[in-house]
Amino acid sequence: TAEPEVVTKVVLDTEVAFSDVQVSWPSAVVKITALNAPVGNLLRRCELIEVDGGHVVIGVKFSFHKQNIELSKNRELIAGVLTELLGKNVGLKVQLVKEVPTVGANEGAVAAALQVFGGELVE
């Protein structure tokens, strides 16, 4: 009979500073892109949110991206590269985030379009 597989649980370092992750993030994305281009390109569209109990929390806008990053091989790749760069064991959490429209964000664009096309705004 085969020996039962021993699963070791990695203890996450809860003392990871968000600022350290911010500094390491660009290098992590470059390294991940070299190892797995689709995952690296996906991470370029993510935003760092926080560090929570040893987990680096990133935000994505689409559930498809969340599912892709949460595949165990991709999550392990990302957490492994971050662990290597930070020198501390970290995990990864992914959250869906919605873009919050900025009030008045389009006003400048509308004014520019009116000027370029010589139009006027009719309400």
Tab-separated table of C-alpha atoms in Angstrom:
chain	number	residue	atom	x	y	z
A	1	THR	CA	0.000	0.000	0.000
A	2	ALA	CA	1.095	3.532	-0.684
A	3	GLU	CA	2.105	5.886	2.095
A	4	PRO	CA	-0.488	8.586	2.790
A	5	GLU	CA	0.532	11.908	1.298
A	6	VAL	CA	1.612	14.384	3.936
A	7	VAL	CA	0.263	17.853	3.270
A	8	THR	CA	2.335	20.571	4.856
A	9	LYS	CA	0.623	23.859	5.523
A	10	VAL	CA	2.731	26.906	4.807
A	11	VAL	CA	2.669	29.397	7.637
A	12	LEU	CA	2.108	32.883	6.247
A	13	ASP	CA	4.100	35.823	7.532
A	14	THR	CA	1.588	38.248	9.018
A	15	GLU	CA	4.206	40.992	9.328
A	16	VAL	CA	4.300	41.814	5.606
A	17	ALA	CA	3.983	45.557	4.997
A	18	PHE	CA	1.745	46.800	2.178
A	19	SER	CA	4.456	49.305	1.196
A	20	ASP	CA	6.920	46.426	0.672
A	21	VAL	CA	4.441	44.676	-1.598
A	22	GLN	CA	3.906	47.912	-3.556
A	23	VAL	CA	7.660	48.227	-4.113
A	24	SER	CA	8.009	44.576	-5.190
A	25	TRP	CA	4.857	44.385	-7.324
A	26	PRO	CA	6.325	45.707	-10.629
A	27	SER	CA	9.248	43.248	-10.393
A	28	ALA	CA	6.844	40.438	-9.530
A	29	VAL	CA	4.707	41.177	-12.593
A	30	VAL	CA	7.790	41.202	-14.855
A	31	LYS	CA	9.035	37.900	-13.437
A	32	ILE	CA	5.601	36.260	-13.632
A	33	THR	CA	5.191	37.481	-17.221
A	34	ALA	CA	8.505	35.807	-18.113
A	35	LEU	CA	7.297	32.540	-16.549
A	36	ASN	CA	3.673	32.685	-17.739
A	37	ALA	CA	2.844	35.534	-20.131
A	38	PRO	CA	-0.982	35.275	-19.940
A	39	VAL	CA	-0.968	35.446	-16.132
A	40	GLY	CA	1.549	38.299	-16.132
A	41	ASN	CA	-0.515	40.278	-18.626
A	42	LEU	CA	-3.602	39.705	-16.518
A	43	LEU	CA	-1.783	41.004	-13.427
A	44	ARG	CA	-0.974	44.248	-15.264
A	45	ARG	CA	-4.722	44.986	-15.119
A	46	CYS	CA	-5.015	44.216	-11.399
A	47	GLU	CA	-4.666	46.609	-8.515
A	48	LEU	CA	-3.098	46.004	-5.138
A	49	ILE	CA	-5.688	46.482	-2.418
A	50	GLU	CA	-4.083	45.485	0.885
A	51	VAL	CA	-2.176	42.879	2.829
A	52	ASP	CA	-4.500	40.901	5.084
A	53	GLY	CA	-3.080	38.354	7.514
A	54	GLY	CA	-0.193	37.424	5.245
A	55	HIS	CA	-2.308	37.437	2.077
A	56	VAL	CA	-1.641	39.955	-0.667
A	57	VAL	CA	-5.096	41.068	-1.814
A	58	ILE	CA	-5.456	42.121	-5.444
A	59	GLY	CA	-8.516	43.469	-7.199
A	60	VAL	CA	-9.806	42.491	-10.632
A	61	LYS	CA	-12.736	43.935	-12.576
A	62	PHE	CA	-14.066	40.709	-14.119
A	63	SER	CA	-15.072	37.388	-12.556
A	64	PHE	CA	-13.352	35.538	-15.426
A	65	HIS	CA	-10.030	37.137	-14.404
A	66	LYS	CA	-10.695	36.250	-10.767
A	67	GLN	CA	-11.340	32.611	-11.679
A	68	ASN	CA	-8.199	32.488	-13.828
A	69	ILE	CA	-5.936	33.894	-11.116
A	70	GLU	CA	-7.502	31.628	-8.499
A	71	LEU	CA	-6.550	28.462	-10.390
A	72	SER	CA	-4.163	26.737	-7.985
A	73	LYS	CA	-1.220	26.725	-10.428
A	74	ASN	CA	-1.598	30.469	-11.098
A	75	ARG	CA	-2.180	31.400	-7.447
A	76	GLU	CA	0.882	29.342	-6.436
A	77	LEU	CA	3.001	30.996	-9.135
A	78	ILE	CA	2.021	34.509	-8.048
A	79	ALA	CA	2.375	33.817	-4.312
A	80	GLY	CA	5.680	32.019	-4.930
A	81	VAL	CA	7.201	34.928	-6.835
A	82	LEU	CA	5.989	37.422	-4.225
A	83	THR	CA	7.371	35.211	-1.430
A	84	GLU	CA	10.726	35.061	-3.216
A	85	LEU	CA	10.910	38.831	-3.772
A	86	LEU	CA	9.678	39.778	-0.302
A	87	GLY	CA	11.635	37.112	1.574
A	88	LYS	CA	8.448	36.356	3.527
A	89	ASN	CA	5.773	33.709	3.021
A	90	VAL	CA	2.663	35.293	1.560
A	91	GLY	CA	-0.593	33.996	0.175
A	92	LEU	CA	-2.875	35.538	-2.405
A	93	LYS	CA	-6.507	36.635	-2.315
A	94	VAL	CA	-8.449	38.004	-5.262
A	95	GLN	CA	-11.438	40.344	-5.010
A	96	LEU	CA	-13.815	41.680	-7.603
A	97	VAL	CA	-13.734	45.474	-7.670
A	98	LYS	CA	-15.983	47.868	-9.506
A	99	GLU	CA	-14.683	51.009	-11.109
A	100	VAL	CA	-16.116	54.004	-9.325
A	101	PRO	CA	-16.959	56.704	-11.855
A	102	THR	CA	-15.424	60.023	-10.968
A	103	VAL	CA	-17.966	62.832	-10.865
A	104	GLY	CA	-17.235	65.222	-13.708
A	105	ALA	CA	-14.651	62.941	-15.274
A	106	ASN	CA	-16.200	63.270	-18.720
A	107	GLU	CA	-16.734	67.021	-18.640
A	108	GLY	CA	-13.238	67.750	-19.959
A	109	ALA	CA	-13.640	65.195	-22.731
A	110	VAL	CA	-17.001	66.630	-23.745
A	111	ALA	CA	-15.604	70.174	-23.794
A	112	ALA	CA	-12.649	69.033	-25.905
A	113	ALA	CA	-14.942	67.228	-28.364
A	114	LEU	CA	-17.196	70.275	-28.670
A	115	GLN	CA	-14.168	72.449	-29.388
A	116	VAL	CA	-12.697	70.045	-31.967
A	117	PHE	CA	-15.976	69.514	-33.792
A	118	GLY	CA	-17.314	73.036	-33.336
A	119	GLY	CA	-20.514	71.825	-31.691
A	120	GLU	CA	-22.653	72.858	-28.791
A	121	LEU	CA	-24.152	70.888	-25.951
A	122	VAL	CA	-27.927	70.536	-26.219
A	123	GLU	CA	-29.809	69.184	-23.218
